[in-house]
Amino acid sequence: MSARGTGAPRGAAKLLAVHWPLVLLLSAVAGMGFMMLYSVAGGSLDPWARAQMIRFALGLCVMLVIAMIDIRFWKLVSPLAYLGSFALLLYVEAAGHVGMGAQRWINLGFIVLQPSEMMKISLVMVLAAYYARLDPGKVSRPLWMVPPLALILAPVALVMTQPDLGTSIMLLAGGAAVMFLAGVSIWYFATAAAAAAGLVTLVLRSRGTDWQLLRDYQFNRIDTFLDPGRDPLGTGYHITQAKIALGSGGLAGRGFMQGTQSRLNFLPEKHTDFIFTTLAEEFGFLGTLALLILFTLVILFCVQSAIANRDRFGALLTGGIGATFFLFFAVNMAMVMGLMPVVGVPLPLVSYGGSAMLVLLAAFGLAQSAHVHRPRERG
Amino acid sequence: MSAAPPPRITRRALMLLGVQLGVVGVLGWRMRDLQVRQHEHYAMLADENRINLRLIPPARGTITDRAGVPLAINRRNYRVSLVREQAGDPPAILDRLGRIIPIDAETRERALREIATHSAFVPVVIAEHLTWEDVARISANAPVLPGVVAEVGLSRSYPLGRDTGHVVGYVGPVSESDLAKIEDPDPVLRIPRFQIGKTGVEQRMEDTLRGEAGTLRIEVSAAGRVMRELGRAEGTPGQDVALTLDEGLQSYAMRRMEGESAAAAVIDVTNGDIVALASAPGFDPNSFVFGIGVAEWNSLLEDEYRPLAAKTVAGAYPPGSTFKPVVALAALAAGTIAPGDRVHCAGFTQLGNRRFHCWKHGGHGSVDLRKSLSQSCDCYYYEVARRTGADAIAAMARRLGLGYRHDLPLPAVTAGLMPDRAWKAETRKESWTVGDSFNYGIGQGYTLASPLQLAVMAARVATGTEVAPRLVRAIGGVDLPFEPPKSLGLDPRHLEAVRNGMFAVSNEGTAYRSRIADPAMLMAGKTGTSQVRVITAAERARGVTKNEQLPWNRRDHALFIAFAPYDKPRYAIAQIVEHGGGGSAVAAPIARDILLYALCGGEPPLEAYPPEQRKSIGEQRARMPAAEAAPPAAGTRDRA
């Protein structure tokens, strides 16, 4: 099939074909982030809000540039993107061993790149490309299951050793989402779920033995998650204080810049992973619900666009990106609200941080590209 | 275009969306649960996080004498602290500060250690009890002393020092053992370095003096930094206490007893006010406020004159012959003797194979009540006590204020001991003997009384009323209610007979040398010399050893009780000089001088003294230590 004949817009018309409501949606989410960063800095653009705005503007440009480039190009470079990300992961892993502690980023001067963030998108890309090429009738054949599983597990294994539980989970779940969208038999997922349950049991059992499968601090986080009151000033402090901030917000919140938990520094990581709590404290249930609705609209767009897209790569990519975005906010919110252990996942587009924001906006650029260059019915 | 279009992912995408929306639903439900349903719970926790209650220590009530002369006051106490985050380089700042006020190596080390362990914004105290001049110099150098803050607090000061130390007591920081003793301690006691009364009135009237703490509601950050004040509720300062003491008389009594181990209690017989309660030697309560040095503490403990003991109320001594008026009144009340009845004194009384001696070798011959008191004849009282019996004597003693604890706001007020048959049967498992009665008759044996009790006894004999001693005149500026003392119900003729005998003591008998010459202030008294050792028959045979030849702590106690003026009693006094020798020679002159001072309201004119003594009294006054002029200097440095 020839894409040339699909009637995709050309030139400046492409800009009009961009899904602008999504851009608006993302800007609204980022706007809430700017507000919160301004508030946690005590009513100041510095040190966080200004830098975040600049990054967002830059990210929007990157998104639009990516959106303008033909989706087939992205399909073509998907394996390269994956290999590049993997190489960088290997590099920081090696450098981390050489240098001090767990360094998970590369400083490019103007921006700090986290290869694990790039991998989240590259993995979706490479899997989408793989399944776009694969005969749909073969997706559930065991042999054809091997490459995607290898593509997923290789970076997961690397990230696990960093160790970064949050990213591992995200990679696993993101990869699984693409496989699910591609039509891999439900039974595989059922089996994997059963195996995961078995693995969790095994991991918990391994505690205190010679073959302990997680680090002590990771076990502590699990303990603390199960019972935050156990150690209110130690590991449980984050969760306890986060819940207090959330709950004290009430229906309408204490008001902009009035959050005592964040202003008085009771909240750790108040500008990064736990920024949601400041929002909750200052804008209450109405504020958090608004953000949740914005997030939900973003995934709804992705699903709608994926369903509408007859190009299999574009559809899988858009669906996978939507799933990754969903994982970001769902894991972050669940963790902050005490529904799952603290694993260190930022709130997408809201938490302070360049790497995640740029990578996410680039990913939406890919989704936009798929949207702009989708095959169109001819009259 | 021949190949069928690849299958759409619609079904799977919708399934995935379903899962995602399900999770979103859970998240939303959880948000509502935390933020709406449990809002109040978490809002309360958030306030608990940020709002701290701090206590504002109340200003302690002052203690004054009866006329308002301050005995315990709150003095401004200047101290300097260092705040690390403003100081930058604490050692360098300390070096500079050390050139202005002395900072020893130990203090410096402690301060640096505290600075390192506290948060950067916590002020660490460097030096306390600075003078205003020190603070002024530090303030002048403020630009080169960043982070150095001068603060003013209140610390307790006792302007009269050792003169009132035993009565007023002193304060000190709350100790763990103090807290353990108090049930449900006032939270104010947990304030670091909060001071409470440790002894004396300071201790026993703690609740009155302390007041109620105020509270300060402050907002703190997670690190404990104070962000702002949310509200303040002022506390109630402690109430001022006015004692019945007369500062001038108290100080005079202390000076008059200088060099002795002695005690004097002076009571206003008209209302029971204790106008002097002096125990020598004294101690300076100011030494205790900031923590007493080891050397000073040891010297106080090792001094055999026991400066720390409040001998006036806590010292129990055999009253000796000062007890004879009690025995006389008991006998008169019991009808076992009449004022005119005569008893023969041969110098001793034989009881079985034991001889009970009179102090006067060779005896007094025929003795009636008046002579028995004026000459302090022992044989008369052996006989009278034998006839009257222990129980009647003990009963009379209690009516006169002996043998039980008077209710005074002082620690360790002794009950003394007025033995009776039941007491001996219970504690000694022996029955009362006639010999016990003999000893009782002359205030020896088991008999014990404090100077305060003896003063009360003298006051009750003087007035015939139940004079009750009191030490507190007013609380918070309001005079305590006063009820005129009730009559003791004794036969006025009996009282008159005993008073007449006591008049004879001072104006004819054993205390003649220590009389008051001014006819308007004539004194009635009773001497006493109480043995603290047993004189054996062998010793008596070779001649009783003279007091001067005995080691100090085995010599007799010298006692004297008196009231004056005789015809219209105003003050009663009990005086003891520990191991001073004879009551007439040692205790009576001191008591006379103190009583005269009380009666004259100051240094008495020499005309009040017997003519032949005026010259020596004048010389004695010149020798006496001068009244302390000024209270001790404000800023004694920290002795940590």
mmCIF file of N, CA, C and O in Angstrom, chain B residues 359-360 364 370-377 500-515 523-528 560 583-585 588 613:
data_model
loop_
_atom_site.group_PDB
_atom_site.id
_atom_site.type_symbol
_atom_site.label_atom_id
_atom_site.label_comp_id
_atom_site.label_asym_id
_atom_site.label_seq_id
_atom_site.Cartn_x
_atom_site.Cartn_y
_atom_site.Cartn_z
ATOM 1 N N TRP B 359 21.275 21.660 140.672
ATOM 2 C CA TRP B 359 22.470 22.282 140.101
ATOM 3 C C TRP B 359 23.298 22.972 141.166
ATOM 4 O O TRP B 359 24.499 23.104 141.050
ATOM 5 N N LYS B 360 22.593 23.376 142.281
ATOM 6 C CA LYS B 360 23.317 24.110 143.309
ATOM 7 C C LYS B 360 23.796 23.134 144.367
ATOM 8 O O LYS B 360 23.000 22.510 145.060
ATOM 9 N N HIS B 364 18.997 24.605 147.987
ATOM 10 C CA HIS B 364 18.376 25.897 148.147
ATOM 11 C C HIS B 364 17.621 26.027 149.456
ATOM 12 O O HIS B 364 17.000 27.051 149.713
ATOM 13 N N ARG B 370 7.775 30.637 143.592
ATOM 14 C CA ARG B 370 8.496 31.795 143.059
ATOM 15 C C ARG B 370 9.997 31.554 143.096
ATOM 16 O O ARG B 370 10.699 31.769 142.099
ATOM 17 N N LYS B 371 10.460 31.064 144.248
ATOM 18 C CA LYS B 371 11.895 30.835 144.388
ATOM 19 C C LYS B 371 12.352 29.694 143.480
ATOM 20 O O LYS B 371 13.461 29.711 142.934
ATOM 21 N N SER B 372 11.458 28.676 143.313
ATOM 22 C CA SER B 372 11.842 27.526 142.482
ATOM 23 C C SER B 372 12.154 27.979 141.055
ATOM 24 O O SER B 372 13.044 27.434 140.417
ATOM 25 N N LEU B 373 11.403 28.998 140.626
ATOM 26 C CA LEU B 373 11.667 29.495 139.276
ATOM 27 C C LEU B 373 12.860 30.448 139.267
ATOM 28 O O LEU B 373 13.765 30.322 138.436
ATOM 29 N N SER B 374 12.857 31.374 140.213
ATOM 30 C CA SER B 374 13.912 32.390 140.173
ATOM 31 C C SER B 374 15.284 31.768 140.415
ATOM 32 O O SER B 374 16.267 32.201 139.832
ATOM 33 N N GLN B 375 15.353 30.742 141.260
ATOM 34 C CA GLN B 375 16.638 30.089 141.517
ATOM 35 C C GLN B 375 16.803 28.820 140.690
ATOM 36 O O GLN B 375 17.834 28.160 140.769
ATOM 37 N N SER B 376 15.739 28.445 139.954
ATOM 38 C CA SER B 376 15.744 27.250 139.124
ATOM 39 C C SER B 376 16.133 26.008 139.916
ATOM 40 O O SER B 376 16.993 25.232 139.510
ATOM 41 N N CYS B 377 15.443 25.841 141.062
ATOM 42 C CA CYS B 377 15.758 24.714 141.939
ATOM 43 C C CYS B 377 15.296 23.397 141.315
ATOM 44 O O CYS B 377 14.126 23.233 140.981
ATOM 45 N N ASN B 500 4.933 35.544 137.738
ATOM 46 C CA ASN B 500 5.635 36.231 138.816
ATOM 47 C C ASN B 500 6.985 35.566 139.078
ATOM 48 O O ASN B 500 8.000 36.237 139.287
ATOM 49 N N GLY B 501 6.996 34.243 139.036
ATOM 50 C CA GLY B 501 8.259 33.515 139.215
ATOM 51 C C GLY B 501 9.227 33.859 138.089
ATOM 52 O O GLY B 501 10.432 34.029 138.315
ATOM 53 N N MET B 502 8.705 33.963 136.860
ATOM 54 C CA MET B 502 9.577 34.290 135.730
ATOM 55 C C MET B 502 10.087 35.722 135.837
ATOM 56 O O MET B 502 11.219 36.024 135.445
ATOM 57 N N PHE B 503 9.228 36.611 136.380
ATOM 58 C CA PHE B 503 9.687 37.978 136.612
ATOM 59 C C PHE B 503 10.874 37.971 137.570
ATOM 60 O O PHE B 503 11.872 38.665 137.375
ATOM 61 N N ALA B 504 10.742 37.129 138.584
ATOM 62 C CA ALA B 504 11.803 37.027 139.583
ATOM 63 C C ALA B 504 13.102 36.510 138.960
ATOM 64 O O ALA B 504 14.195 36.930 139.329
ATOM 65 N N VAL B 505 12.974 35.586 138.009
ATOM 66 C CA VAL B 505 14.162 35.056 137.329
ATOM 67 C C VAL B 505 14.974 36.211 136.753
ATOM 68 O O VAL B 505 16.187 36.304 136.952
ATOM 69 N N SER B 506 14.285 37.104 136.033
ATOM 70 C CA SER B 506 14.989 38.160 135.321
ATOM 71 C C SER B 506 15.384 39.323 136.216
ATOM 72 O O SER B 506 16.338 40.037 135.914
ATOM 73 N N ASN B 507 14.615 39.539 137.262
ATOM 74 C CA ASN B 507 14.855 40.760 138.013
ATOM 75 C C ASN B 507 15.435 40.511 139.399
ATOM 76 O O ASN B 507 15.746 41.448 140.127
ATOM 77 N N GLU B 508 15.567 39.226 139.782
ATOM 78 C CA GLU B 508 16.165 38.909 141.085
ATOM 79 C C GLU B 508 17.070 37.693 140.956
ATOM 80 O O GLU B 508 18.095 37.595 141.621
ATOM 81 N N GLY B 509 16.677 36.756 140.117
ATOM 82 C CA GLY B 509 17.272 35.412 140.162
ATOM 83 C C GLY B 509 18.377 35.173 139.158
ATOM 84 O O GLY B 509 19.251 36.015 138.927
ATOM 85 N N THR B 510 18.313 33.993 138.509
ATOM 86 C CA THR B 510 19.421 33.495 137.713
ATOM 87 C C THR B 510 19.773 34.400 136.536
ATOM 88 O O THR B 510 20.905 34.415 136.083
ATOM 89 N N ALA B 511 18.773 35.146 136.014
ATOM 90 C CA ALA B 511 19.047 35.970 134.835
ATOM 91 C C ALA B 511 19.120 37.446 135.197
ATOM 92 O O ALA B 511 18.933 38.312 134.354
ATOM 93 N N TYR B 512 19.403 37.740 136.467
ATOM 94 C CA TYR B 512 19.396 39.135 136.942
ATOM 95 C C TYR B 512 20.340 39.995 136.115
ATOM 96 O O TYR B 512 20.052 41.127 135.777
ATOM 97 N N ARG B 513 21.512 39.441 135.763
ATOM 98 C CA ARG B 513 22.492 40.220 135.023
ATOM 99 C C ARG B 513 21.958 40.620 133.639
ATOM 100 O O ARG B 513 22.432 41.587 133.048
ATOM 101 N N SER B 514 20.989 39.848 133.145
ATOM 102 C CA SER B 514 20.484 40.122 131.795
ATOM 103 C C SER B 514 19.109 40.750 131.841
ATOM 104 O O SER B 514 18.272 40.508 130.992
ATOM 105 N N ARG B 515 18.882 41.572 132.855
ATOM 106 C CA ARG B 515 17.564 42.195 132.979
ATOM 107 C C ARG B 515 17.478 43.422 132.070
ATOM 108 O O ARG B 515 18.483 43.889 131.521
ATOM 109 N N MET B 523 11.287 42.622 131.904
ATOM 110 C CA MET B 523 11.244 41.328 131.234
ATOM 111 C C MET B 523 10.991 40.227 132.258
ATOM 112 O O MET B 523 11.390 40.343 133.417
ATOM 113 N N ALA B 524 10.300 39.172 131.831
ATOM 114 C CA ALA B 524 10.167 37.960 132.648
ATOM 115 C C ALA B 524 10.705 36.804 131.835
ATOM 116 O O ALA B 524 10.377 36.668 130.661
ATOM 117 N N GLY B 525 11.531 35.951 132.441
ATOM 118 C CA GLY B 525 12.166 34.901 131.639
ATOM 119 C C GLY B 525 12.399 33.636 132.411
ATOM 120 O O GLY B 525 11.922 33.453 133.536
ATOM 121 N N LYS B 526 13.085 32.728 131.776
ATOM 122 C CA LYS B 526 13.505 31.506 132.459
ATOM 123 C C LYS B 526 14.761 31.001 131.774
ATOM 124 O O LYS B 526 14.781 30.860 130.550
ATOM 125 N N THR B 527 15.749 30.775 132.575
ATOM 126 C CA THR B 527 16.992 30.241 132.029
ATOM 127 C C THR B 527 16.909 28.730 131.894
ATOM 128 O O THR B 527 16.073 28.074 132.511
ATOM 129 N N GLY B 528 17.808 28.193 131.105
ATOM 130 C CA GLY B 528 17.880 26.726 130.998
ATOM 131 C C GLY B 528 19.270 26.333 130.556
ATOM 132 O O GLY B 528 19.921 27.049 129.793
ATOM 133 N N PHE B 560 17.218 30.133 126.926
ATOM 134 C CA PHE B 560 16.538 31.192 127.661
ATOM 135 C C PHE B 560 15.214 31.468 126.955
ATOM 136 O O PHE B 560 15.155 31.525 125.731
ATOM 137 N N GLY B 583 22.695 28.829 130.570
ATOM 138 C CA GLY B 583 21.656 29.658 129.979
ATOM 139 C C GLY B 583 21.720 31.086 130.472
ATOM 140 O O GLY B 583 21.554 32.040 129.704
ATOM 141 N N SER B 584 21.987 31.262 131.774
ATOM 142 C CA SER B 584 21.976 32.611 132.315
ATOM 143 C C SER B 584 23.138 33.439 131.781
ATOM 144 O O SER B 584 22.991 34.612 131.502
ATOM 145 N N ALA B 585 24.267 32.787 131.615
ATOM 146 C CA ALA B 585 25.461 33.532 131.213
ATOM 147 C C ALA B 585 25.522 33.770 129.713
ATOM 148 O O ALA B 585 26.002 34.801 129.258
ATOM 149 N N ALA B 588 20.808 34.206 127.903
ATOM 150 C CA ALA B 588 19.971 35.316 128.371
ATOM 151 C C ALA B 588 20.428 36.676 127.846
ATOM 152 O O ALA B 588 19.589 37.475 127.419
ATOM 153 N N GLN B 613 26.058 47.979 133.120
ATOM 154 C CA GLN B 613 26.410 47.269 131.882
ATOM 155 C C GLN B 613 26.540 48.203 130.686
ATOM 156 O O GLN B 613 26.978 47.794 129.623
#
